[in-house]
Phi, psi and omega in degrees: 000120177053028180083007179264119179297142180305328180294342181265002181256124179244130180249125180234136179249136177239161184284342181196170184296326180291340180272352181300314183297324179295317178295319178299319180298316179298319178292320181293331178296337175278104188293359178279349180287133179259337177194158178228161176230127175262116180240130178190183181210132176241118181257129182300135173251206183262005184236175178293346183308324180303310181296318179299311181294317180298312181295313184289324179292319178295318179295322179296318178298313180297319181297316179297316180301313182289319180297325184258357185050049184233127178296130174230115177280124183266108178242039176274110182283142170239116189224167177272327185220161176297325178300318177298321179299312181294327177296326186262344191301311184297310181296317182295318178296317179296317179297319181295320178297317179297315180298316181299315180293315180299318181290323177298318178295319179296315180297324177295317180294321180292331180282343182282000000 
C-alpha cells in the first residue's frame, strides 16, 4: 500500500475510541514509527456522551502527534448510524493511509 511494505504495518485494536490515544502514545514511544493512523468510529447515541468521546478522542490524537512530533492521520469517524460508518469507512481509511505516508515523507524532508 502506497509503497509501504506489509511488514512495516502494525495493527493494534483497542476497546474504544477513548483508548486510541493511549495506544498511539505507546506506539509513538517506539522511535522507529514514521507515522500512525487512528481508525475508529463513534456512533451518536441518545446522550451527551457522543460529543464527549468525539472531542476527547480527537484531542488525544492531536496531543500525541504534537508531543512526539509524529504525523498521525485521524480517521476516527463520527456518525449517526452504523450504516453511515460503513459507507464512509473505505474512503476514510484510504485517505488516512495516504495522509500518513505523505506526512511521513514531508517530516523526513523537513528534517534533512
